[in-house]
Amino acid sequence: MKKNKQNLGKFFQTIGKGFRSLVNLVWQGITSFFRLIGRGFQLLGRFIWKYLYPVIKFIWKYIGPIVMFIWKYLGPVVRFIWKFLKPVLLVFKRIFIPDPIKTEKDTVVLPPKPIMPYILIIFTIVFIMAIKATDFSLTILISRLMDFQLGPVAMIQRFFPVDWAYWTYVVDPILETIQMSFLGSLIGSVLALPAAYLASQNLTKSKAVVNITRFILSVFRTLPILIYAFFFKMIFYLGPLPGTIAIALFTFSIVAKMLYERIEVLDLGAYHAIQSTGASKQKAFLTALMPPILPIFYSISLYAFEINIRYAAILGYVGAGGIGFDLDKSMKNLTQNDRILVILIFIFATVVIIENTSRFLRRRVG
Amino acid sequence: MERGQVSPDVLRTLNKEPSNVFKKTFAIAIIAALSIWSISAITFEGINDAGLKAVLNVVKFFFWPDSNPEKPVLLKYFLSFERYAVPYLMYETIMIAFVGTLIGAIISIPFAFLSSKNITGKFGSFVGSLIITLIRTVPIFIWGLIFIRVKGGAMAGVLAISVASIGMISKLYVEVIEDIDTGILEALDSIGATTLQKIRFGILPQLTASFLSTAIYRFEINVKNATILGMVGAGGIGFTLIDALGSFNFGVVAVCLWGIIPVVLLIEFFSTRIRARLTGSAES
């Protein structure tokens, strides 16, 4: 019993000791922390007193009187100018913060702060930066436009007289351009259907799948088609194949985007209704969603074909088939400049014919 | 009615639906014929092993441009503000697109007014739209090569982009102008507004939002265009990119792609949001 009591006492003694040493430790920490800060202030004060104060004192001794003198005689002038400047500044203030309007009932209405002035200011700054970055100068532009020997007018003069006989050599590349863009559009559009299904929020329930698909599509859309064509030209040899694949990839990304945007606003009532009768998801999709999606899909694919013709016309610049190669050659080779208008007229005719056909079909389909 | 039997009403509606068998087969036949004709043009000459290796290298370097320890590019081309480095080139590219779009959007205004049916009539609008289509046909490289005669570098890019933008911008402007509600003008007449006031309060509010949204949309496209205009020497990142691709300098290619992709993504993101706000406020 006694032994037990002794043990208990020892136990509390140890705890007390431990507690005391813990408090001690904390207290020492706090004090040394403040001592450190105090030392820092001490050093700072000493530094200011020793080095900065004399400098300031010296400056004030010689410059102070001058400032006082200026204020004494210039002050009235400044106040006089301020009297006229204040209304002008007020007008400027009113542009950014409109004055409150007092109504008849003595209530004050604060008009909303306009954002247009800020936008205009930012716009102007960006514009000045842009002019500097691009070295744009109107004087050079005008003087070179007037220069008929070396300027752009001279370049256009080289297009004449037109070498009309060249047209026989244009037909094949133009047909190749149409073939490339047709096949590319077809493959790309067909591939875009499943991608659009995965990317539309109302059909695909998993948010991760939707977002990943959309992100991949938008990354595909960032690079210009010409760079894809260059990559595919490196893999396959020169010719229409790399161009077709590049167009297919590009069409895939834009058709899928336009399609999922249109699918998302569709009414899914019929789809769910058919599912509620016990039909499988696939069957409900085929019967309820295919009829509204298909016309949209046809219309978008035709539109893609329409714009792809223009892209296909420049793919030849990197050697990916089509008319672009001849265009590049006749533009850069100064002896063949007279061919360029023939090529352009052919492109123009093709684009107009295809655009009008496609628009006619789109009106029928959509 | 038994289970599994279709009700006569449903059947009647189903039978009423016109069957487009002929039309469908015709369309499928045309598409099939066109595809066969198109496939006939394509020649597969095998795969260029060196080229495939190069493209795979581009992909490999895209994930880490410093894959080749002998030619570190990240510090020299991506994290510096020199004139040959990607940040400055992307800045130049965006600025080319900015000035080009601005000039193009301003030049498009007279073109658009001249080719709208409700202003110049049927014949005038036909001529105007013909000119617009003519301008649209000429690829942007041709404009670049023509305007290189003015001054090489970024200024040629600006001019090429501004002229090439006229086509699309004025085409979209025309649609807006043709949709103008002239009832507002009559209403302004009835309260005795002057011509200037009619333009200021009757026409401008109807046009500005759509015009701005069109210009922003075109800016988005022009940034992409400006990235490739460098290929003909008209400024921007294109020259560096194509040069690096041609000389198998994969690190630089990857770094250029690192510059282009996020910038275009960001611009597209903000452009979509701003346009949604602009057109939304125009409707309400």
XYZ file of C-alpha atoms in Angstrom:
650
model
C 0.000 0.000 0.000
C 2.763 2.405 1.082
C 4.890 1.372 -1.811
C 2.015 2.023 -4.118
C 1.585 5.535 -2.731
C 5.279 6.205 -3.186
C 5.040 5.021 -6.763
C 2.043 7.246 -7.380
C 3.913 10.236 -5.970
C 6.900 9.493 -8.184
C 4.566 9.207 -11.135
C 3.021 12.628 -10.522
C 6.465 14.055 -9.860
C 7.661 12.874 -13.260
C 4.604 14.261 -14.966
C 5.052 17.589 -13.224
C 8.712 17.679 -14.185
C 7.872 16.877 -17.768
C 5.145 19.499 -17.850
C 7.437 22.102 -16.342
C 10.147 21.381 -18.862
C 7.604 21.574 -21.673
C 6.363 24.985 -20.453
C 9.968 26.031 -20.082
C 10.711 24.999 -23.631
C 7.737 26.886 -25.047
C 8.526 29.958 -22.991
C 12.129 29.881 -24.117
C 10.969 29.565 -27.708
C 8.645 32.552 -27.431
C 11.163 34.757 -25.685
C 13.975 33.918 -28.053
C 11.647 34.597 -30.985
C 10.776 38.041 -29.679
C 14.408 38.639 -28.750
C 15.329 37.884 -32.333
C 12.738 40.314 -33.668
C 13.849 42.922 -31.170
C 17.446 42.441 -32.242
C 16.350 42.896 -35.842
C 14.592 46.147 -35.044
C 17.614 47.254 -33.051
C 19.904 46.636 -35.989
C 17.478 48.364 -38.372
C 17.184 51.378 -36.112
C 20.942 51.567 -35.722
C 21.357 51.362 -39.468
C 18.816 54.127 -40.081
C 20.317 56.319 -37.405
C 23.833 55.805 -38.596
C 23.496 55.890 -42.379
C 20.056 57.025 -43.580
C 19.395 59.848 -41.123
C 22.491 61.854 -42.054
C 21.663 61.565 -45.731
C 18.082 62.718 -45.235
C 19.269 65.500 -42.946
C 21.770 66.633 -45.538
C 19.187 66.577 -48.330
C 16.621 68.468 -46.269
C 19.183 71.079 -45.295
C 19.882 72.069 -48.879
C 16.794 71.026 -50.835
C 14.172 71.868 -48.242
C 14.494 75.639 -48.642
C 14.241 75.273 -52.400
C 11.023 73.235 -52.078
C 9.606 75.766 -49.631
C 10.513 78.596 -51.968
C 8.880 76.919 -54.948
C 5.724 76.121 -53.010
C 5.469 79.705 -51.763
C 5.593 81.275 -55.195
C 4.396 78.425 -57.420
C 1.543 77.370 -55.169
C -0.826 80.119 -56.331
C -0.025 79.291 -59.932
C -0.736 75.616 -59.353
C -3.968 76.467 -57.563
C -4.927 78.739 -60.452
C -4.328 75.998 -63.019
C -6.175 73.452 -60.889
C -9.199 75.718 -60.919
C -9.485 75.243 -64.684
C -8.226 71.695 -64.787
C -10.758 70.390 -62.298
C -13.841 70.618 -64.560
C -11.937 68.929 -67.365
C -10.900 66.101 -65.061
C -14.475 65.871 -63.841
C -15.632 65.280 -67.389
C -13.119 62.471 -67.678
C -14.269 61.098 -64.357
C -17.830 61.129 -65.634
C -16.807 58.874 -68.518
C -15.730 56.170 -66.100
C -18.036 56.820 -63.130
C -21.364 58.334 -64.201
C -22.945 60.964 -61.934
C -25.843 59.819 -59.768
C -29.231 60.845 -61.109
C -31.686 62.624 -58.758
C -35.289 61.691 -59.377
C -38.356 63.750 -58.497
C -38.956 61.836 -55.301
C -35.522 62.877 -53.976
C -34.154 59.383 -54.399
C -30.721 59.014 -55.915
C -30.152 56.457 -58.630
C -26.636 55.296 -59.452
C -26.299 54.408 -63.126
C -24.326 51.214 -63.842
C -20.605 51.696 -64.367
C -19.836 51.523 -68.088
C -17.207 49.022 -69.249
C -16.822 50.410 -72.757
C -14.165 53.059 -71.847
C -11.946 50.440 -70.217
C -12.317 48.151 -73.209
C -11.461 51.019 -75.544
C -8.371 51.929 -73.522
C -7.130 48.317 -73.484
C -7.940 48.038 -77.179
C -5.919 51.154 -77.978
C -2.935 49.931 -75.974
C -3.049 46.527 -77.687
C -3.393 48.250 -81.045
C -0.301 50.396 -80.450
C 1.634 47.334 -79.284
C 0.471 45.425 -82.350
C 1.484 48.191 -84.730
C 4.924 48.211 -83.127
C 5.248 44.428 -83.211
C 4.266 44.121 -86.857
C 6.216 47.174 -88.087
C 3.088 48.314 -89.853
C 3.454 51.690 -91.540
C 1.007 53.438 -93.810
C 3.703 55.518 -95.517
C 5.556 52.416 -96.675
C 2.284 50.841 -97.782
C 1.239 53.849 -99.852
C 4.683 54.447 -101.330
C 5.004 50.778 -102.325
C 1.488 50.657 -103.754
C 2.448 53.616 -105.927
C 5.668 51.898 -106.989
C 4.777 50.220 -110.276
C 8.279 48.800 -110.795
C 8.754 46.701 -107.660
C 5.543 46.950 -105.671
C 2.553 44.608 -105.514
C 1.052 46.234 -108.598
C 4.065 45.050 -110.567
C 3.380 41.540 -109.282
C -0.219 41.706 -110.466
C 0.920 43.110 -113.815
C 3.008 39.989 -114.287
C -0.222 37.925 -114.329
C -1.065 39.448 -117.718
C -1.311 38.551 -120.524
C -2.994 35.375 -119.360
C -1.669 32.123 -120.773
C -5.094 30.668 -121.652
C -3.637 27.628 -123.332
C -2.505 26.389 -119.945
C -6.014 25.325 -118.990
C -5.538 21.794 -120.298
C -2.935 21.232 -117.603
C -5.200 22.562 -114.859
C -8.114 20.164 -115.279
C -6.393 17.103 -113.829
C -5.076 18.749 -110.664
C -8.462 20.408 -110.095
C -10.206 17.046 -110.384
C -7.636 15.613 -108.013
C -8.394 18.423 -105.552
C -12.102 17.612 -105.717
C -11.417 13.913 -105.273
C -9.173 14.571 -102.290
C -11.653 16.794 -100.557
C -14.593 14.491 -101.314
C -12.912 11.398 -99.975
C -11.431 13.241 -97.011
C -14.790 14.749 -96.124
C -16.528 11.383 -96.448
C -14.063 9.513 -94.228
C -13.831 12.332 -91.715
C -17.608 12.766 -91.425
C -18.255 9.062 -90.964
C -15.594 8.886 -88.260
C -17.078 11.980 -86.631
C -20.421 10.274 -85.861
C -19.182 8.083 -82.975
C -16.975 10.915 -81.699
C -19.991 13.247 -81.620
C -21.940 10.588 -79.728
C -19.179 10.391 -77.134
C -18.898 14.173 -76.895
C -22.563 15.066 -76.407
C -23.561 15.478 -72.801
C -27.123 14.234 -73.138
C -26.199 10.891 -74.738
C -23.012 10.000 -72.879
C -23.542 9.964 -69.162
C -19.893 9.796 -68.128
C -18.605 13.356 -67.767
C -14.985 12.268 -68.049
C -15.549 10.687 -71.455
C -17.381 13.789 -72.703
C -14.680 16.169 -71.539
C -11.767 14.057 -72.762
C -13.361 13.636 -76.201
C -14.053 17.338 -76.451
C -10.537 18.225 -75.377
C -9.005 15.898 -77.948
C -11.277 17.340 -80.647
C -10.360 20.911 -79.793
C -6.643 20.096 -79.709
C -7.014 18.585 -83.177
C -8.720 21.754 -84.306
C -5.914 24.061 -83.133
C -3.332 23.026 -85.705
C -3.781 24.265 -89.268
C -4.549 21.605 -91.859
C -1.330 22.405 -93.695
C 0.790 21.142 -90.814
C -1.095 17.839 -90.720
C -0.595 17.584 -94.455
C 3.129 18.138 -93.944
C 3.305 15.359 -91.344
C 1.406 12.926 -93.544
C 3.518 13.908 -96.515
C 6.543 12.806 -94.537
C 4.996 9.419 -93.772
C 3.541 8.721 -97.217
C 5.203 9.997 -100.334
C 4.115 13.061 -102.298
C 0.660 12.792 -103.833
C -3.006 13.040 -102.956
C -2.953 10.428 -100.173
C -1.414 12.624 -97.433
C -3.731 15.469 -98.375
C -6.765 13.210 -98.175
C -5.771 11.953 -94.728
C -5.112 15.500 -93.518
C -8.519 16.621 -94.783
C -10.154 13.588 -93.178
C -8.559 14.396 -89.827
C -9.548 18.046 -90.030
C -13.102 17.231 -91.152
C -13.384 14.715 -88.337
C -12.573 17.355 -85.744
C -14.875 20.092 -87.052
C -17.823 17.873 -88.025
C -17.744 16.153 -84.641
C -17.787 19.538 -82.906
C -20.645 20.967 -84.939
C -22.567 17.711 -84.623
C -22.365 17.435 -80.848
C -23.400 21.060 -80.511
C -26.526 20.283 -82.527
C -27.206 16.939 -80.823
C -27.124 18.566 -77.405
C -30.146 20.725 -78.180
C -32.186 17.794 -79.535
C -35.335 16.714 -77.720
C -34.682 13.291 -76.232
C -38.316 12.624 -75.313
C -38.921 10.023 -78.002
C -35.627 8.270 -77.204
C -36.545 7.885 -73.534
C -40.155 6.979 -74.367
C -39.090 4.136 -76.622
C -36.639 2.927 -73.999
C -39.445 2.946 -71.432
C -41.420 0.500 -73.599
C -38.618 -1.972 -73.094
C -36.622 -1.404 -76.265
C -32.877 -1.783 -76.024
C -30.711 1.327 -76.065
C -29.385 0.589 -79.539
C -32.846 0.088 -80.969
C -34.159 3.234 -79.333
C -31.180 5.142 -80.726
C -31.782 3.841 -84.238
C -35.510 4.542 -84.289
C -35.765 7.727 -82.244
C -32.472 9.556 -82.697
C -31.216 8.606 -86.137
C -34.094 10.374 -87.975
C -33.376 13.803 -86.418
C -29.574 13.398 -86.365
C -29.100 12.227 -89.952
C -30.328 15.386 -91.748
C -28.154 17.484 -89.458
C -25.259 15.174 -90.165
C -25.775 15.359 -93.942
C -26.013 19.120 -93.828
C -22.869 19.502 -91.720
C -20.906 17.057 -93.878
C -21.892 18.918 -97.031
C -20.802 22.151 -95.399
C -17.474 20.551 -94.471
C -17.035 19.399 -98.070
C -17.748 22.947 -99.212
C -15.021 24.461 -97.035
C -12.598 21.610 -97.620
C -12.380 22.485 -101.317
C -10.687 25.736 -100.361
C -8.299 23.972 -98.002
C -7.532 21.266 -100.530
C -6.549 23.967 -102.995
C -3.611 25.031 -100.814
C -2.444 21.630 -99.592
C -0.188 21.326 -102.621
C 2.055 23.959 -101.060
C 3.613 21.263 -98.901
C 3.385 18.642 -101.640
C 0.218 16.930 -100.449
C -1.544 16.767 -103.805
C -4.062 18.919 -105.594
C -3.888 22.202 -107.436
C -1.814 23.910 -104.751
C 1.424 22.568 -106.164
C 0.837 24.209 -109.544
C -0.346 27.360 -107.808
C 2.847 27.536 -105.784
C 5.023 26.795 -108.806
C 3.386 29.378 -111.024
C 3.505 31.985 -108.274
C 7.171 31.529 -107.399
C 8.519 30.862 -110.882
C 8.580 34.299 -112.451
C 8.352 32.977 -116.007
C 5.094 31.158 -115.229
C 3.256 34.016 -113.547
C 0.825 34.296 -116.458
C -0.653 30.907 -115.554
C -1.856 31.940 -112.135
C -5.104 33.560 -113.235
C -6.091 30.439 -115.174
C -5.647 28.363 -112.038
C -7.507 30.896 -109.902
C -10.412 31.011 -112.349
C -10.633 27.228 -112.258
C -10.592 27.235 -108.452
C -13.232 29.953 -108.464
C -15.491 28.013 -110.812
C -15.084 24.813 -108.797
C -15.790 26.548 -105.519
C -18.865 28.311 -106.896
C -20.277 25.144 -108.453
C -19.673 23.032 -105.368
C -20.945 25.699 -102.988
C -24.167 26.139 -104.912
C -24.735 22.401 -105.306
C -24.066 21.830 -101.655
C -26.338 24.690 -100.628
C -29.107 23.312 -102.826
C -28.682 19.857 -101.307
C -28.510 21.253 -97.791
C -31.772 23.090 -98.280
C -33.350 19.843 -99.498
C -31.880 17.744 -96.706
C -32.020 20.002 -93.684
C -55.926 -6.021 -78.569
C -53.441 -8.769 -77.928
C -50.046 -8.327 -76.411
C -47.342 -7.650 -78.961
C -49.754 -6.399 -81.580
C -49.377 -2.914 -82.979
C -52.464 -0.750 -82.740
C -54.079 0.128 -86.104
C -53.593 3.877 -85.483
C -49.854 3.463 -85.260
C -49.814 1.280 -88.345
C -51.820 3.831 -90.300
C -49.386 6.615 -89.392
C -46.484 4.376 -90.242
C -47.917 3.591 -93.667
C -48.573 7.254 -94.354
C -44.856 8.003 -94.121
C -43.553 8.350 -97.688
C -40.974 5.762 -98.582
C -37.998 7.374 -100.272
C -36.521 4.150 -101.519
C -35.801 5.538 -104.958
C -34.281 8.751 -103.647
C -32.199 6.903 -101.097
C -30.792 4.394 -103.570
C -30.070 7.232 -105.975
C -28.163 9.191 -103.319
C -26.246 6.124 -102.177
C -25.397 5.244 -105.780
C -24.071 8.764 -106.401
C -22.000 8.740 -103.234
C -20.643 5.289 -104.044
C -19.773 6.326 -107.587
C -18.048 9.497 -106.359
C -16.094 7.532 -103.763
C -14.921 4.979 -106.289
C -13.926 7.786 -108.630
C -12.079 9.516 -105.793
C -10.315 6.401 -104.607
C -9.075 5.825 -108.146
C -7.027 9.023 -107.853
C -5.227 7.927 -104.738
C -2.017 6.066 -105.154
C -0.413 4.306 -102.267
C 3.334 4.140 -102.794
C 4.276 2.547 -99.519
C 5.418 4.161 -96.342
C 8.488 6.340 -96.171
C 10.399 4.823 -93.256
C 12.553 7.879 -92.655
C 9.485 10.123 -92.685
C 7.558 7.850 -90.341
C 10.529 7.861 -87.985
C 10.611 11.665 -88.176
C 6.924 11.997 -87.343
C 7.273 9.541 -84.464
C 10.198 11.637 -83.298
C 8.019 14.743 -83.416
C 5.478 12.953 -81.234
C 8.217 11.834 -78.863
C 9.722 15.315 -78.655
C 6.263 16.820 -78.237
C 6.021 15.204 -74.827
C 9.470 16.413 -73.860
C 11.307 18.753 -76.267
C 14.664 18.215 -74.558
C 14.736 14.528 -75.461
C 17.955 15.055 -77.363
C 20.507 16.069 -74.706
C 22.949 17.348 -77.321
C 20.495 19.968 -78.589
C 18.592 21.397 -75.639
C 15.845 23.660 -76.969
C 13.554 24.351 -74.058
C 15.732 27.050 -72.515
C 16.829 28.600 -75.764
C 13.558 28.544 -77.711
C 10.769 28.311 -75.171
C 11.855 30.133 -72.040
C 13.444 33.178 -73.585
C 12.164 36.385 -75.049
C 14.596 36.615 -77.928
C 13.235 37.356 -81.368
C 13.766 33.810 -82.591
C 12.128 32.206 -79.541
C 8.589 30.891 -79.413
C 7.045 33.448 -76.992
C 8.003 36.391 -79.191
C 6.992 34.557 -82.367
C 3.588 33.705 -80.915
C 3.200 37.310 -79.768
C 4.011 38.465 -83.288
C 1.577 35.937 -84.749
C -1.268 37.122 -82.540
C -0.488 40.750 -83.278
C -0.457 40.076 -87.037
C -3.869 38.462 -86.703
C -5.117 41.333 -84.536
C -4.134 44.164 -86.880
C -5.112 42.109 -89.924
C -8.571 41.376 -88.551
C -9.076 44.994 -87.516
C -8.174 46.339 -90.952
C -10.160 43.597 -92.667
C -13.215 44.257 -90.510
C -13.065 47.974 -91.304
C -12.577 47.495 -95.063
C -15.423 44.957 -95.084
C -18.005 47.505 -93.948
C -18.333 49.338 -97.296
C -18.155 46.030 -99.186
C -20.951 44.640 -97.056
C -23.177 47.687 -97.462
C -22.606 47.671 -101.219
C -23.645 44.050 -101.561
C -26.719 43.962 -99.342
C -29.987 43.550 -101.189
C -31.908 46.093 -99.123
C -29.394 48.863 -99.887
C -28.119 48.478 -103.442
C -30.882 46.397 -104.945
C -30.647 43.090 -106.743
C -28.066 43.933 -109.391
C -25.740 45.844 -107.073
C -25.812 43.093 -104.488
C -25.052 40.503 -107.167
C -21.986 42.443 -108.336
C -20.895 43.008 -104.743
C -21.214 39.369 -103.778
C -19.379 38.369 -106.934
C -16.453 40.589 -105.903
C -16.565 39.141 -102.395
C -16.484 35.579 -103.739
C -13.605 36.496 -106.056
C -11.598 37.801 -103.103
C -12.512 34.712 -101.096
C -11.254 32.383 -103.826
C -7.675 33.617 -103.794
C -5.795 31.554 -101.200
C -4.106 33.490 -98.425
C -0.642 32.468 -99.629
C -1.196 34.271 -102.905
C -2.037 37.441 -101.009
C 1.032 36.891 -98.867
C 3.276 36.530 -101.907
C 1.747 39.621 -103.513
C 2.097 41.776 -100.407
C 5.650 40.633 -99.759
C 6.398 43.198 -102.439
C 5.262 45.897 -100.010
C 7.490 44.825 -97.166
C 8.617 41.376 -96.113
C 7.878 40.031 -92.682
C 5.025 40.821 -90.385
C 3.577 43.684 -92.427
C 3.033 41.422 -95.437
C 1.220 39.034 -93.119
C -0.993 41.822 -91.818
C -1.948 42.919 -95.333
C -2.525 39.370 -96.568
C -4.742 38.560 -93.611
C -6.710 41.771 -93.878
C -7.459 41.268 -97.565
C -8.181 37.552 -97.169
C -10.559 38.287 -94.288
C -12.700 40.642 -96.367
C -14.503 37.763 -98.059
C -15.836 35.958 -95.024
C -16.354 39.020 -92.845
C -18.356 40.948 -95.403
C -20.384 37.855 -96.256
C -21.428 37.571 -92.619
C -21.936 41.356 -92.362
C -24.312 41.233 -95.331
C -26.519 38.733 -93.515
C -26.714 41.098 -90.534
C -27.428 44.149 -92.672
C -30.156 42.362 -94.609
C -31.840 41.518 -91.306
C -32.067 45.142 -90.159
C -35.465 46.003 -88.723
C -36.551 49.130 -90.599
C -39.581 49.600 -88.384
C -37.291 51.274 -85.868
C -36.378 53.916 -88.434
C -40.039 54.741 -88.984
C -40.535 54.980 -85.255
C -37.582 57.358 -84.997
C -39.020 59.383 -87.890
C -42.263 59.704 -86.010
C -40.554 61.314 -83.015
C -38.683 63.693 -85.303
C -35.165 62.287 -85.227
C -32.536 63.671 -87.576
C -30.664 61.403 -89.995
C -27.613 61.250 -87.734
C -29.774 60.360 -84.760
C -31.520 57.715 -86.825
C -28.172 56.135 -87.662
C -26.902 56.449 -84.094
C -29.978 55.080 -82.320
C -31.712 53.098 -85.053
C -29.032 51.325 -87.043
C -25.810 51.173 -85.040
C -27.233 49.311 -82.021
C -28.569 46.635 -84.359
C -25.233 46.161 -86.077
C -22.433 46.606 -83.532
C -22.897 43.415 -81.517
C -23.103 41.154 -84.563
C -20.263 42.961 -86.331
C -18.041 42.641 -83.274
C -18.862 38.986 -82.845
C -18.079 38.342 -86.517
C -14.751 40.141 -86.192
C -13.848 38.143 -83.081
C -14.752 34.911 -84.853
C -12.564 35.863 -87.777
C -9.742 36.784 -85.384
C -9.843 33.234 -84.091
C -9.459 31.898 -87.652
C -6.809 34.467 -88.500
C -4.577 33.407 -85.627
C -4.531 29.944 -87.203
C -3.900 31.490 -90.616
C -1.078 33.627 -89.236
C 0.679 30.558 -87.885
C 1.160 29.233 -91.419
C 1.699 32.523 -93.265
C 5.352 32.412 -92.220
C 5.816 29.667 -94.812
C 5.869 32.288 -97.551
C 7.931 34.696 -95.472
C 5.096 36.799 -94.132
C 5.958 36.805 -90.457
C 4.812 34.779 -87.498
C 5.809 31.393 -86.199
C 5.227 29.545 -89.483
C 8.681 30.026 -90.904
C 10.413 28.642 -87.817
C 8.024 25.701 -87.724
C 8.374 24.713 -91.380
C 12.108 25.313 -91.347
C 12.518 23.087 -88.300
C 10.285 20.419 -89.859
C 12.304 20.489 -93.045
C 15.649 20.248 -91.248
C 14.449 17.487 -88.864
C 14.964 19.730 -85.859
C 12.268 17.979 -83.829
C 12.887 19.819 -80.585
C 12.086 23.153 -82.200
C 9.013 21.677 -83.914
C 7.754 20.412 -80.580
C 8.396 23.734 -78.903
C 6.525 25.557 -81.693
C 3.569 23.205 -81.208
C 3.770 23.903 -77.479
C 3.392 27.543 -78.362
C 0.603 27.214 -80.926
C -1.744 24.725 -79.270
C -2.389 26.441 -75.902
C -2.585 29.899 -77.457
C -5.157 28.824 -80.045
C -7.115 26.879 -77.423
C -7.215 29.913 -75.123
C -8.241 32.275 -77.905
C -10.970 29.889 -79.016
C -12.238 29.541 -75.447
C -12.435 33.278 -74.811
C -13.764 34.067 -78.276
C -16.615 31.596 -77.821
C -17.538 33.076 -74.450
C -17.342 36.687 -75.600
C -19.386 35.939 -78.706
C -22.021 34.123 -76.680
C -22.333 37.176 -74.423
C -22.422 39.613 -77.331
C -25.101 37.843 -79.317
C -27.035 37.009 -76.159
C -27.221 40.667 -75.189
C -28.202 41.546 -78.734
C -31.187 39.216 -78.636
C -32.606 40.225 -75.265
